[in-house]
Amino acid sequence: MSIITSIINALPGAVAQGLIWGIMAIGLYITYKLLNISDLTVDGSMCTGAAVCVMLTIAGMPLPLAMVCAVIAGMLTGFVTGIFHTFMGIPAILAGILTQLSLYSVNLKIMGKANQALSVRNYDLLVSLQYIRNVPLWKNAIFVVAAFVVVLIAILYWFFGTEYGCSLRATGSNLNMSRAQGINTSFNTVIGLMLSNGIVALSGALLAQYQGFADVQMGRGAIVIGLAAIIIGNAVFGKIFKNFAFKLLAVAFGGVIYYIVYQIVICLGIDPDLLKLLSAMVVAVFLAIPYWKKTYFSVPKKGGNQNA
Amino acid sequence: MLEIKNIYKTFNPGTINQKVALNNLNLTLNDGDFVTVIGGNGAGKSTMLNAISGVWKPDSGRITIDGVDVTGMPEHKRARFLGRVFQDPMLGTAADMSIQENMALALRRGNRRGLGWGITEKEKAQFKEALKTLDLGLESRVTSKVGLLSGGQRQAVTLLMATLKKPKLLLLDEHTAALDPKTAAKVLELSEKIVEENHLTALMVTHNMKDAIRYGNRLIMMHEGHVIFDVSGEEKKNLTVEGLVEMFSTASGEEFANDRALLSK
Ligand SMILES: Nc1ncnc2c1ncn2[C@@H]1O[C@H](COP(=O)(O)OP(=O)(O)OP(=O)(O)O)[C@@H](O)[C@H]1O
Ligand SMILES: [Mg+2]
């Protein structure tokens, strides 16, 4: 009985946190699904966003401005990866790893130490785990983060429908075709990486406020959690959500489901140290499913001339 | 119109895979020329088209299109002069995007892409009309992802895309090779129609000698990275497949031992 009560008690927090990670996953979606790149920068840029937001707020900058700076910092990390990849010809995964590794040092330098607190008692924060119960709706963490999600999806939906947004999607879909249609694919790849990491940094800034601190470890494994959110969102809502905006919403919901499951697992008394292992295994299996389907379960097409 | 001067291109220089693909290639096209290009496998036909499109830079030589020296111009910048259909049907379209989105991308070739809508209602109607001319029933599938289309359908859409915005030069690289005979014939006829209606200058690579003779006003034959044979006008009209094969043997000093060329008589 007490397990169920504790699960129910943990639920609102899990939803808020899941939505924050959902924002991170939406950022990842841009590189992973639209640009067709696995960008490991996110493991570092999430913390960069958190660190910049926390340090600037502590230094007295108004919070909204600090968050804007966090997003810009995140975009810079994407820029670095983009330059590694396009200008220096480093494979995308390796480019992301290099940036991520350098960001570990950068993040430590930004914060001055491994962990920086940002207490909601001393600062007027947008979201906090204190603002879950007994607060007016507009202050409720779930409401605030959900508003961020909705606005973000609306902006992205508009952006990827524009001429430029379409050329970004084309870049991810077919480099040859894009160049033949006059699209600067290198430039677009850099812009896509910047956009993605800007969003990831935003989620980092929100997470730091929510939990009340920034930690140099906080983005570790972010890409796996983000992928999990994308995969879960697609598995649960893929059949009914076809529109691009809804697909992004599904990603955010995927983050929520991930965190609810995470909370349940914790409440069931499973060693939290094992959670990353479990997440990675689950993601690995889901990533394998399309391959398995193709290799072991595919029925040869009749007629033989599949290309004609 | 197009001027290719002393182009050399060697792939993998200094390795055992070294391959001289273009060897002092020279070619000048006049406005309105519709040139068919033939030659054995590995003769350098695709490589020539790639040199024109700027997929990489040639080792030496100069290429001008309509008076503009494009030799050092990156591929995406030259795109404004060119309409291209590739040998591989998968290359010409973005599989994850709908037919109309692909066409909207092509309509904006050479334009600055800003924050206006990527596709307008007016364009959607225009694309439907254009698709009708293909007679493949695609006008009712404008919102389908291109990845769901067959190779022939994709190639036909690519052809439309290459000419939606009138290019200075149309490059067709065996664009019907992967299609069944009926679709191939249809796409070929459509190509001719589009070229004639829009007075385009075009280079069309083909392995089918008959097609090479039937279409266009000029025919060139490539061998070992350069042009060995160039006919136009009346002389071209009077060509026969046998004549071409013989011409090849004399010009190259080799038997025309081309698998596909002879098969597709
Ligand atoms: N990117 C590349 N890297 C290495 N070698 C290449 C490359 N592109 C072409 N080649 C080589 O250059 C030569 C000419 O190739 P090309 O594709 O132009 O021939 P083609 O005339 O189009 O032949 P086909 O009729 O088979 O299409 C070939 O020997 C090919 O192996
Ligand atoms: Mg070829």
PDB file of N, CA and C in Angstrom, chain A residues 186-264:
ATOM      1  N   SER A 186      26.350  22.166 -45.614  1.00  0.00           N
ATOM      2  CA  SER A 186      27.245  22.331 -44.464  1.00  0.00           C
ATOM      3  C   SER A 186      26.695  23.393 -43.520  1.00  0.00           C
ATOM      4  N   PHE A 187      26.324  24.519 -44.098  1.00  0.00           N
ATOM      5  CA  PHE A 187      25.753  25.609 -43.303  1.00  0.00           C
ATOM      6  C   PHE A 187      24.518  25.120 -42.542  1.00  0.00           C
ATOM      7  N   ASN A 188      23.648  24.413 -43.253  1.00  0.00           N
ATOM      8  CA  ASN A 188      22.419  23.938 -42.625  1.00  0.00           C
ATOM      9  C   ASN A 188      22.695  22.967 -41.487  1.00  0.00           C
ATOM     10  N   THR A 189      23.710  22.115 -41.673  1.00  0.00           N
ATOM     11  CA  THR A 189      24.041  21.166 -40.614  1.00  0.00           C
ATOM     12  C   THR A 189      24.479  21.913 -39.363  1.00  0.00           C
ATOM     13  N   VAL A 190      25.287  22.959 -39.545  1.00  0.00           N
ATOM     14  CA  VAL A 190      25.730  23.747 -38.393  1.00  0.00           C
ATOM     15  C   VAL A 190      24.525  24.410 -37.715  1.00  0.00           C
ATOM     16  N   ILE A 191      23.645  25.005 -38.524  1.00  0.00           N
ATOM     17  CA  ILE A 191      22.470  25.670 -37.951  1.00  0.00           C
ATOM     18  C   ILE A 191      21.596  24.665 -37.192  1.00  0.00           C
ATOM     19  N   GLY A 192      21.405  23.488 -37.768  1.00  0.00           N
ATOM     20  CA  GLY A 192      20.598  22.461 -37.110  1.00  0.00           C
ATOM     21  C   GLY A 192      21.193  22.060 -35.766  1.00  0.00           C
ATOM     22  N   LEU A 193      22.510  21.893 -35.733  1.00  0.00           N
ATOM     23  CA  LEU A 193      23.169  21.521 -34.480  1.00  0.00           C
ATOM     24  C   LEU A 193      23.042  22.641 -33.445  1.00  0.00           C
ATOM     25  N   MET A 194      23.118  23.879 -33.908  1.00  0.00           N
ATOM     26  CA  MET A 194      22.980  25.011 -32.979  1.00  0.00           C
ATOM     27  C   MET A 194      21.574  25.067 -32.403  1.00  0.00           C
ATOM     28  N   LEU A 195      20.599  24.916 -33.274  1.00  0.00           N
ATOM     29  CA  LEU A 195      19.205  24.954 -32.831  1.00  0.00           C
ATOM     30  C   LEU A 195      18.961  23.859 -31.792  1.00  0.00           C
ATOM     31  N   SER A 196      19.410  22.657 -32.127  1.00  0.00           N
ATOM     32  CA  SER A 196      19.204  21.518 -31.247  1.00  0.00           C
ATOM     33  C   SER A 196      19.831  21.756 -29.873  1.00  0.00           C
ATOM     34  N   ASN A 197      21.080  22.181 -29.862  1.00  0.00           N
ATOM     35  CA  ASN A 197      21.762  22.338 -28.579  1.00  0.00           C
ATOM     36  C   ASN A 197      21.272  23.556 -27.806  1.00  0.00           C
ATOM     37  N   GLY A 198      20.735  24.544 -28.522  1.00  0.00           N
ATOM     38  CA  GLY A 198      20.104  25.658 -27.829  1.00  0.00           C
ATOM     39  C   GLY A 198      18.902  25.174 -27.021  1.00  0.00           C
ATOM     40  N   ILE A 199      18.128  24.295 -27.626  1.00  0.00           N
ATOM     41  CA  ILE A 199      16.955  23.750 -26.932  1.00  0.00           C
ATOM     42  C   ILE A 199      17.377  22.857 -25.771  1.00  0.00           C
ATOM     43  N   VAL A 200      18.428  22.069 -26.001  1.00  0.00           N
ATOM     44  CA  VAL A 200      18.934  21.201 -24.927  1.00  0.00           C
ATOM     45  C   VAL A 200      19.403  22.056 -23.752  1.00  0.00           C
ATOM     46  N   ALA A 201      20.086  23.155 -24.048  1.00  0.00           N
ATOM     47  CA  ALA A 201      20.563  24.038 -22.982  1.00  0.00           C
ATOM     48  C   ALA A 201      19.390  24.666 -22.234  1.00  0.00           C
ATOM     49  N   LEU A 202      18.318  24.972 -22.967  1.00  0.00           N
ATOM     50  CA  LEU A 202      17.117  25.508 -22.313  1.00  0.00           C
ATOM     51  C   LEU A 202      16.583  24.503 -21.299  1.00  0.00           C
ATOM     52  N   SER A 203      16.546  23.243 -21.712  1.00  0.00           N
ATOM     53  CA  SER A 203      16.049  22.227 -20.771  1.00  0.00           C
ATOM     54  C   SER A 203      16.999  22.123 -19.580  1.00  0.00           C
ATOM     55  N   GLY A 204      18.297  22.284 -19.820  1.00  0.00           N
ATOM     56  CA  GLY A 204      19.267  22.269 -18.719  1.00  0.00           C
ATOM     57  C   GLY A 204      19.007  23.409 -17.746  1.00  0.00           C
ATOM     58  N   ALA A 205      18.720  24.600 -18.299  1.00  0.00           N
ATOM     59  CA  ALA A 205      18.449  25.763 -17.456  1.00  0.00           C
ATOM     60  C   ALA A 205      17.190  25.538 -16.620  1.00  0.00           C
ATOM     61  N   LEU A 206      16.186  24.917 -17.221  1.00  0.00           N
ATOM     62  CA  LEU A 206      14.952  24.629 -16.487  1.00  0.00           C
ATOM     63  C   LEU A 206      15.193  23.568 -15.413  1.00  0.00           C
ATOM     64  N   LEU A 207      15.977  22.555 -15.775  1.00  0.00           N
ATOM     65  CA  LEU A 207      16.229  21.472 -14.819  1.00  0.00           C
ATOM     66  C   LEU A 207      17.000  21.989 -13.610  1.00  0.00           C
ATOM     67  N   ALA A 208      17.980  22.862 -13.844  1.00  0.00           N
ATOM     68  CA  ALA A 208      18.763  23.416 -12.737  1.00  0.00           C
ATOM     69  C   ALA A 208      17.857  24.171 -11.771  1.00  0.00           C
ATOM     70  N   GLN A 209      16.918  24.959 -12.313  1.00  0.00           N
ATOM     71  CA  GLN A 209      15.985  25.679 -11.443  1.00  0.00           C
ATOM     72  C   GLN A 209      15.093  24.703 -10.699  1.00  0.00           C
ATOM     73  N   TYR A 210      14.608  23.709 -11.434  1.00  0.00           N
ATOM     74  CA  TYR A 210      13.669  22.766 -10.832  1.00  0.00           C
ATOM     75  C   TYR A 210      14.297  22.035  -9.652  1.00  0.00           C
ATOM     76  N   GLN A 211      15.515  21.522  -9.857  1.00  0.00           N
ATOM     77  CA  GLN A 211      16.132  20.745  -8.785  1.00  0.00           C
ATOM     78  C   GLN A 211      16.929  21.615  -7.819  1.00  0.00           C
ATOM     79  N   GLY A 212      17.122  22.904  -8.186  1.00  0.00           N
ATOM     80  CA  GLY A 212      17.775  23.823  -7.272  1.00  0.00           C
ATOM     81  C   GLY A 212      19.283  23.799  -7.313  1.00  0.00           C
ATOM     82  N   PHE A 213      19.851  23.220  -8.339  1.00  0.00           N
ATOM     83  CA  PHE A 213      21.314  23.239  -8.472  1.00  0.00           C
ATOM     84  C   PHE A 213      21.707  22.829  -9.885  1.00  0.00           C
ATOM     85  N   ALA A 214      22.921  23.188 -10.236  1.00  0.00           N
ATOM     86  CA  ALA A 214      23.529  22.682 -11.464  1.00  0.00           C
ATOM     87  C   ALA A 214      24.690  21.797 -11.049  1.00  0.00           C
ATOM     88  N   ASP A 215      24.840  20.695 -11.761  1.00  0.00           N
ATOM     89  CA  ASP A 215      25.892  19.749 -11.402  1.00  0.00           C
ATOM     90  C   ASP A 215      26.609  19.331 -12.670  1.00  0.00           C
ATOM     91  N   VAL A 216      27.928  19.200 -12.583  1.00  0.00           N
ATOM     92  CA  VAL A 216      28.700  18.906 -13.779  1.00  0.00           C
ATOM     93  C   VAL A 216      28.336  17.525 -14.359  1.00  0.00           C
ATOM     94  N   GLN A 217      27.714  16.697 -13.559  1.00  0.00           N
ATOM     95  CA  GLN A 217      27.325  15.370 -14.035  1.00  0.00           C
ATOM     96  C   GLN A 217      25.914  15.344 -14.624  1.00  0.00           C
ATOM     97  N   MET A 218      25.212  16.460 -14.569  1.00  0.00           N
ATOM     98  CA  MET A 218      23.763  16.367 -14.790  1.00  0.00           C
ATOM     99  C   MET A 218      23.353  15.969 -16.211  1.00  0.00           C
ATOM    100  N   GLY A 219      24.216  16.187 -17.191  1.00  0.00           N
ATOM    101  CA  GLY A 219      23.815  15.807 -18.543  1.00  0.00           C
ATOM    102  C   GLY A 219      24.292  14.432 -18.953  1.00  0.00           C
ATOM    103  N   ARG A 220      24.982  13.769 -18.036  1.00  0.00           N
ATOM    104  CA  ARG A 220      25.564  12.490 -18.415  1.00  0.00           C
ATOM    105  C   ARG A 220      24.485  11.490 -18.830  1.00  0.00           C
ATOM    106  N   GLY A 221      24.629  10.948 -20.017  1.00  0.00           N
ATOM    107  CA  GLY A 221      23.639   9.993 -20.508  1.00  0.00           C
ATOM    108  C   GLY A 221      22.389  10.657 -21.062  1.00  0.00           C
ATOM    109  N   ALA A 222      22.446  11.987 -21.212  1.00  0.00           N
ATOM    110  CA  ALA A 222      21.259  12.699 -21.710  1.00  0.00           C
ATOM    111  C   ALA A 222      20.802  12.137 -23.051  1.00  0.00           C
ATOM    112  N   ILE A 223      21.772  11.810 -23.895  1.00  0.00           N
ATOM    113  CA  ILE A 223      21.379  11.339 -25.229  1.00  0.00           C
ATOM    114  C   ILE A 223      20.551  10.059 -25.130  1.00  0.00           C
ATOM    115  N   VAL A 224      20.896   9.205 -24.156  1.00  0.00           N
ATOM    116  CA  VAL A 224      20.149   7.954 -24.006  1.00  0.00           C
ATOM    117  C   VAL A 224      18.732   8.238 -23.510  1.00  0.00           C
ATOM    118  N   ILE A 225      18.627   9.142 -22.536  1.00  0.00           N
ATOM    119  CA  ILE A 225      17.289   9.480 -22.037  1.00  0.00           C
ATOM    120  C   ILE A 225      16.475  10.148 -23.153  1.00  0.00           C
ATOM    121  N   GLY A 226      17.125  11.028 -23.897  1.00  0.00           N
ATOM    122  CA  GLY A 226      16.439  11.693 -25.003  1.00  0.00           C
ATOM    123  C   GLY A 226      15.955  10.693 -26.042  1.00  0.00           C
ATOM    124  N   LEU A 227      16.830   9.754 -26.393  1.00  0.00           N
ATOM    125  CA  LEU A 227      16.437   8.720 -27.357  1.00  0.00           C
ATOM    126  C   LEU A 227      15.290   7.890 -26.809  1.00  0.00           C
ATOM    127  N   ALA A 228      15.382   7.578 -25.507  1.00  0.00           N
ATOM    128  CA  ALA A 228      14.304   6.802 -24.892  1.00  0.00           C
ATOM    129  C   ALA A 228      12.986   7.547 -25.030  1.00  0.00           C
ATOM    130  N   ALA A 229      13.016   8.865 -24.762  1.00  0.00           N
ATOM    131  CA  ALA A 229      11.784   9.658 -24.873  1.00  0.00           C
ATOM    132  C   ALA A 229      11.255   9.632 -26.307  1.00  0.00           C
ATOM    133  N   ILE A 230      12.164   9.774 -27.284  1.00  0.00           N
ATOM    134  CA  ILE A 230      11.741   9.753 -28.684  1.00  0.00           C
ATOM    135  C   ILE A 230      11.125   8.403 -29.033  1.00  0.00           C
ATOM    136  N   ILE A 231      11.797   7.339 -28.597  1.00  0.00           N
ATOM    137  CA  ILE A 231      11.336   5.990 -28.918  1.00  0.00           C
ATOM    138  C   ILE A 231      10.003   5.685 -28.235  1.00  0.00           C
ATOM    139  N   ILE A 232       9.918   6.017 -26.940  1.00  0.00           N
ATOM    140  CA  ILE A 232       8.673   5.751 -26.208  1.00  0.00           C
ATOM    141  C   ILE A 232       7.530   6.548 -26.837  1.00  0.00           C
ATOM    142  N   GLY A 233       7.806   7.841 -27.108  1.00  0.00           N
ATOM    143  CA  GLY A 233       6.775   8.700 -27.699  1.00  0.00           C
ATOM    144  C   GLY A 233       6.270   8.121 -29.000  1.00  0.00           C
ATOM    145  N   ASN A 234       7.213   7.642 -29.821  1.00  0.00           N
ATOM    146  CA  ASN A 234       6.827   7.094 -31.118  1.00  0.00           C
ATOM    147  C   ASN A 234       6.081   5.773 -30.962  1.00  0.00           C
ATOM    148  N   ALA A 235       6.527   4.956 -29.989  1.00  0.00           N
ATOM    149  CA  ALA A 235       5.890   3.655 -29.796  1.00  0.00           C
ATOM    150  C   ALA A 235       4.451   3.826 -29.313  1.00  0.00           C
ATOM    151  N   VAL A 236       4.248   4.795 -28.415  1.00  0.00           N
ATOM    152  CA  VAL A 236       2.916   4.946 -27.823  1.00  0.00           C
ATOM    153  C   VAL A 236       1.980   5.752 -28.726  1.00  0.00           C
ATOM    154  N   PHE A 237       2.532   6.832 -29.319  1.00  0.00           N
ATOM    155  CA  PHE A 237       1.645   7.744 -30.053  1.00  0.00           C
ATOM    156  C   PHE A 237       1.856   7.732 -31.568  1.00  0.00           C
ATOM    157  N   GLY A 238       2.852   6.958 -32.032  1.00  0.00           N
ATOM    158  CA  GLY A 238       3.219   6.993 -33.443  1.00  0.00           C
ATOM    159  C   GLY A 238       2.057   6.753 -34.381  1.00  0.00           C
ATOM    160  N   LYS A 239       1.150   5.861 -33.968  1.00  0.00           N
ATOM    161  CA  LYS A 239       0.047   5.493 -34.860  1.00  0.00           C
ATOM    162  C   LYS A 239      -0.985   6.603 -34.997  1.00  0.00           C
ATOM    163  N   ILE A 240      -1.138   7.412 -33.921  1.00  0.00           N
ATOM    164  CA  ILE A 240      -2.195   8.425 -33.987  1.00  0.00           C
ATOM    165  C   ILE A 240      -1.660   9.820 -34.286  1.00  0.00           C
ATOM    166  N   PHE A 241      -0.392  10.085 -33.947  1.00  0.00           N
ATOM    167  CA  PHE A 241       0.175  11.418 -34.180  1.00  0.00           C
ATOM    168  C   PHE A 241       0.970  11.419 -35.477  1.00  0.00           C
ATOM    169  N   LYS A 242       0.418  11.980 -36.529  1.00  0.00           N
ATOM    170  CA  LYS A 242       1.136  11.999 -37.813  1.00  0.00           C
ATOM    171  C   LYS A 242       1.708  13.380 -38.099  1.00  0.00           C
ATOM    172  N   ASN A 243       1.007  14.409 -37.658  1.00  0.00           N
ATOM    173  CA  ASN A 243       1.419  15.782 -37.898  1.00  0.00           C
ATOM    174  C   ASN A 243       2.712  16.085 -37.146  1.00  0.00           C
ATOM    175  N   PHE A 244       3.562  16.927 -37.735  1.00  0.00           N
ATOM    176  CA  PHE A 244       4.865  17.211 -37.143  1.00  0.00           C
ATOM    177  C   PHE A 244       4.754  17.759 -35.714  1.00  0.00           C
ATOM    178  N   ALA A 245       3.805  18.679 -35.490  1.00  0.00           N
ATOM    179  CA  ALA A 245       3.644  19.246 -34.156  1.00  0.00           C
ATOM    180  C   ALA A 245       3.288  18.154 -33.150  1.00  0.00           C
ATOM    181  N   PHE A 246       2.422  17.237 -33.565  1.00  0.00           N
ATOM    182  CA  PHE A 246       2.032  16.154 -32.662  1.00  0.00           C
ATOM    183  C   PHE A 246       3.179  15.175 -32.436  1.00  0.00           C
ATOM    184  N   LYS A 247       3.995  15.017 -33.450  1.00  0.00           N
ATOM    185  CA  LYS A 247       5.152  14.140 -33.267  1.00  0.00           C
ATOM    186  C   LYS A 247       6.077  14.706 -32.190  1.00  0.00           C
ATOM    187  N   LEU A 248       6.251  16.026 -32.210  1.00  0.00           N
ATOM    188  CA  LEU A 248       7.075  16.653 -31.178  1.00  0.00           C
ATOM    189  C   LEU A 248       6.415  16.510 -29.811  1.00  0.00           C
ATOM    190  N   LEU A 249       5.095  16.653 -29.807  1.00  0.00           N
ATOM    191  CA  LEU A 249       4.362  16.482 -28.552  1.00  0.00           C
ATOM    192  C   LEU A 249       4.559  15.062 -28.026  1.00  0.00           C
ATOM    193  N   ALA A 250       4.533  14.103 -28.939  1.00  0.00           N
ATOM    194  CA  ALA A 250       4.743  12.709 -28.547  1.00  0.00           C
ATOM    195  C   ALA A 250       6.105  12.540 -27.889  1.00  0.00           C
ATOM    196  N   VAL A 251       7.111  13.258 -28.403  1.00  0.00           N
ATOM    197  CA  VAL A 251       8.443  13.180 -27.808  1.00  0.00           C
ATOM    198  C   VAL A 251       8.403  13.692 -26.369  1.00  0.00           C
ATOM    199  N   ALA A 252       7.715  14.829 -26.160  1.00  0.00           N
ATOM    200  CA  ALA A 252       7.606  15.380 -24.810  1.00  0.00           C
ATOM    201  C   ALA A 252       6.879  14.394 -23.889  1.00  0.00           C
ATOM    202  N   PHE A 253       5.799  13.805 -24.383  1.00  0.00           N
ATOM    203  CA  PHE A 253       5.079  12.795 -23.601  1.00  0.00           C
ATOM    204  C   PHE A 253       5.977  11.594 -23.325  1.00  0.00           C
ATOM    205  N   GLY A 254       6.800  11.262 -24.288  1.00  0.00           N
ATOM    206  CA  GLY A 254       7.741  10.164 -24.099  1.00  0.00           C
ATOM    207  C   GLY A 254       8.636  10.430 -22.904  1.00  0.00           C
ATOM    208  N   GLY A 255       9.078  11.670 -22.766  1.00  0.00           N
ATOM    209  CA  GLY A 255       9.895  12.048 -21.617  1.00  0.00           C
ATOM    210  C   GLY A 255       9.124  11.866 -20.316  1.00  0.00           C
ATOM    211  N   VAL A 256       7.848  12.249 -20.333  1.00  0.00           N
ATOM    212  CA  VAL A 256       7.023  12.115 -19.131  1.00  0.00           C
ATOM    213  C   VAL A 256       6.867  10.642 -18.753  1.00  0.00           C
ATOM    214  N   ILE A 257       6.554   9.816 -19.750  1.00  0.00           N
ATOM    215  CA  ILE A 257       6.378   8.390 -19.468  1.00  0.00           C
ATOM    216  C   ILE A 257       7.673   7.805 -18.903  1.00  0.00           C
ATOM    217  N   TYR A 258       8.791   8.205 -19.516  1.00  0.00           N
ATOM    218  CA  TYR A 258      10.083   7.716 -19.035  1.00  0.00           C
ATOM    219  C   TYR A 258      10.250   8.035 -17.553  1.00  0.00           C
ATOM    220  N   TYR A 259       9.931   9.268 -17.148  1.00  0.00           N
ATOM    221  CA  TYR A 259      10.140   9.648 -15.756  1.00  0.00           C
ATOM    222  C   TYR A 259       9.138   9.024 -14.813  1.00  0.00           C
ATOM    223  N   ILE A 260       7.928   8.776 -15.296  1.00  0.00           N
ATOM    224  CA  ILE A 260       6.955   8.085 -14.448  1.00  0.00           C
ATOM    225  C   ILE A 260       7.435   6.656 -14.183  1.00  0.00           C
ATOM    226  N   VAL A 261       7.866   5.985 -15.256  1.00  0.00           N
ATOM    227  CA  VAL A 261       8.384   4.630 -15.087  1.00  0.00           C
ATOM    228  C   VAL A 261       9.591   4.647 -14.141  1.00  0.00           C
ATOM    229  N   TYR A 262      10.444   5.630 -14.337  1.00  0.00           N
ATOM    230  CA  TYR A 262      11.633   5.807 -13.513  1.00  0.00           C
ATOM    231  C   TYR A 262      11.257   5.919 -12.031  1.00  0.00           C
ATOM    232  N   GLN A 263      10.221   6.736 -11.756  1.00  0.00           N
ATOM    233  CA  GLN A 263       9.771   6.909 -10.375  1.00  0.00           C
ATOM    234  C   GLN A 263       9.222   5.604  -9.814  1.00  0.00           C
ATOM    235  N   ILE A 264       8.440   4.919 -10.637  1.00  0.00           N
ATOM    236  CA  ILE A 264       7.852   3.655 -10.178  1.00  0.00           C
ATOM    237  C   ILE A 264       8.961   2.676  -9.823  1.00  0.00           C
TER     238      ILE A 264
END
